[in-house]
Coordinates of C-alpha atoms in Angstrom, one line a residue:
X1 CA -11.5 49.4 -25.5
X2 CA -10.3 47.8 -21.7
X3 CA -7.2 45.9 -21.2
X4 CA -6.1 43.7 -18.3
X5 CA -2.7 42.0 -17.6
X6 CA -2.8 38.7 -16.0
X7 CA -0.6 37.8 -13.5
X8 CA -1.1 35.7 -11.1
X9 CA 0.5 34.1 -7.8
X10 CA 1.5 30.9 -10.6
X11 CA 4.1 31.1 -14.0
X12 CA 0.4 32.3 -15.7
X13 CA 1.2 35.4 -17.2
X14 CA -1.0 37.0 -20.4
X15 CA -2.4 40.4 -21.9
X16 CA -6.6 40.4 -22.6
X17 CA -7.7 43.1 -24.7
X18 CA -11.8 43.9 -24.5
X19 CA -13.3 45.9 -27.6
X20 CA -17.0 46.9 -28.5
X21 CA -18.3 49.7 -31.4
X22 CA -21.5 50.9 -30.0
X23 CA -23.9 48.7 -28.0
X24 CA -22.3 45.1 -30.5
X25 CA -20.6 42.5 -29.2
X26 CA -17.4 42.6 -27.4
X27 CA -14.3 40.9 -29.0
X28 CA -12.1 39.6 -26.3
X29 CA -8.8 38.8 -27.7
X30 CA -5.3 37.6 -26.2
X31 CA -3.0 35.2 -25.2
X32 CA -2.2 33.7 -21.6
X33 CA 1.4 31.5 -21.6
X34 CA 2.2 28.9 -18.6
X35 CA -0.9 26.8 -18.3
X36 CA -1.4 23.2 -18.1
X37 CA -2.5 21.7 -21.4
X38 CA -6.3 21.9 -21.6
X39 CA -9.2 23.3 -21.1
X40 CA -9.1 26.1 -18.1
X41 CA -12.2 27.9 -17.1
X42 CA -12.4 32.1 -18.3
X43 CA -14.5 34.2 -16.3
X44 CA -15.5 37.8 -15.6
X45 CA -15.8 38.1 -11.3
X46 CA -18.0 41.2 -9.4
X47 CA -15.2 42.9 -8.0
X48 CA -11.5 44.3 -9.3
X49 CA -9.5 43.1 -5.9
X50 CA -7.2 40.2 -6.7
X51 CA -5.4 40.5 -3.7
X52 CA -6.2 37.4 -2.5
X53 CA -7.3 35.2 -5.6
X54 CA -10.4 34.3 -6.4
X55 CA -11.7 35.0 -2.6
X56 CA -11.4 38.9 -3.0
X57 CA -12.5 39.2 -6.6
X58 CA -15.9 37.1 -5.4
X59 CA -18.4 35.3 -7.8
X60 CA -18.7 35.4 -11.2
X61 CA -19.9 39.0 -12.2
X62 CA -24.0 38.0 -12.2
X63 CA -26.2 41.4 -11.9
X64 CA -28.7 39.8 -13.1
X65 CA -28.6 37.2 -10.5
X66 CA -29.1 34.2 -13.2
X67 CA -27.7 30.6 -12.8
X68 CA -23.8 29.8 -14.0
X69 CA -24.1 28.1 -18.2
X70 CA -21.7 28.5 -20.8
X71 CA -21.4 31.5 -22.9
X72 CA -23.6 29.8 -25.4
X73 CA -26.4 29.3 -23.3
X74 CA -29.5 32.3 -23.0
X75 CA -29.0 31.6 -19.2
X76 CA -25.9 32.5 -17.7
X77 CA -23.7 34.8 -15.7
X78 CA -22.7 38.0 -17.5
X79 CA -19.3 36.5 -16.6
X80 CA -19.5 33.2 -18.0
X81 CA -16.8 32.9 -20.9
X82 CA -16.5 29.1 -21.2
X83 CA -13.6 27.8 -21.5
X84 CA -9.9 28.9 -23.0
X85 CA -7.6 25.9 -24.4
X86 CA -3.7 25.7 -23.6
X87 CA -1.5 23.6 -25.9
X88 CA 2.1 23.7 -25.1
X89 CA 1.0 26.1 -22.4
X90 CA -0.2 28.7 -24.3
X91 CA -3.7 29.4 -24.7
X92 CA -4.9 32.0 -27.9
X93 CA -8.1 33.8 -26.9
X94 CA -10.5 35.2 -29.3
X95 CA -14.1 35.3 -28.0
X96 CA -17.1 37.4 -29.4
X97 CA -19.7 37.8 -25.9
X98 CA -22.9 39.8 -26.7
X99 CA -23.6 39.9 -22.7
X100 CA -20.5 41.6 -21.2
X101 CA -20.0 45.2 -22.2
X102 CA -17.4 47.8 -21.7
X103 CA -20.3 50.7 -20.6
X104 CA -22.9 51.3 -18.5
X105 CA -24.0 49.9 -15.2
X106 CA -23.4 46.3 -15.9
X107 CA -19.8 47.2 -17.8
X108 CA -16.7 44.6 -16.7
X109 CA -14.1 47.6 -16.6
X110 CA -12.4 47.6 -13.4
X111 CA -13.5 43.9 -12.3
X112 CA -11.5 41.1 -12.2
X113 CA -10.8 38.4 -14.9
X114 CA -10.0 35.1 -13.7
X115 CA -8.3 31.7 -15.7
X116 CA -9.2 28.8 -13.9
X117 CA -6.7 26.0 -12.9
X118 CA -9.4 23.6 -13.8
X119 CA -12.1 23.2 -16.9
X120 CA -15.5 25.1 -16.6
X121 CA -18.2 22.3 -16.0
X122 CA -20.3 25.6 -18.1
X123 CA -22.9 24.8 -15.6
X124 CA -23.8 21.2 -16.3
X125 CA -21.6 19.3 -13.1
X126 CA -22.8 21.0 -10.5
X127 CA -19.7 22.3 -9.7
X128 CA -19.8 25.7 -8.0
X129 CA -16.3 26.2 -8.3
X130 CA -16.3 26.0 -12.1

């Protein structure tokens, strides 16, 4: 089990709670409150320094060095979640991601996750950014 509190330099406060039994999916669950209604990118980046926003926590973690997709597609960024969806600025999270894990040399504890002002183009816009 990981946690992270979400705070940012916004009103976008939440609590993200990671779990995974044995080498199975992980089940991210949680609940982030003053977004914009909509969809708002969710992402895993390489390194656990938010000093500075997105600049110090990097790219999207990638060890693999594979091409940004959505967390549906078999090529993507270990970091890829998709999307999260706010409605009257709160946005419920419950994701089950067979590529992230919580162990080993690839695990997302003690990296930074990010929520995106904007929608994740999952890879099809050609959007860097996303």
């Amino acid at each position: 089990k990981a946690g992270c509190v979400m705070k940012g330099s916004s009103e976008v406060t939440g609590v993200v709670r990671f779990e995974q039994e044995e080498d199975g999916p992980v089940t991210v669950t949680g609940q982030i409150t003053g977004l914009t209604d909509g969809k708002h990118g969710f992402h895993i980046h390489t390194y656990g320094d938010n000093t500075n926003g997105c600049v110090s926590a990097g790219p999207h973690f990638n060890p693999q060095g594979k091409t940004h997709g959505g967390p549906d597609d078999e090529v993507r960024h270990v970091g890829d979640l998709g999307n999260i969806t706010s409605a009257a600025g709160v946005a419920d999270i419950n994701i089950k991601d067979k590529l992230i894990c919580l162990t080993g040399e690839h695990s997302i504890v003690g990296r930074t996750a990010v929520v995106h002002e904007k929608e994740d183009d999952l890879g099809k816009g050609g959007d860097n950014e996303s």
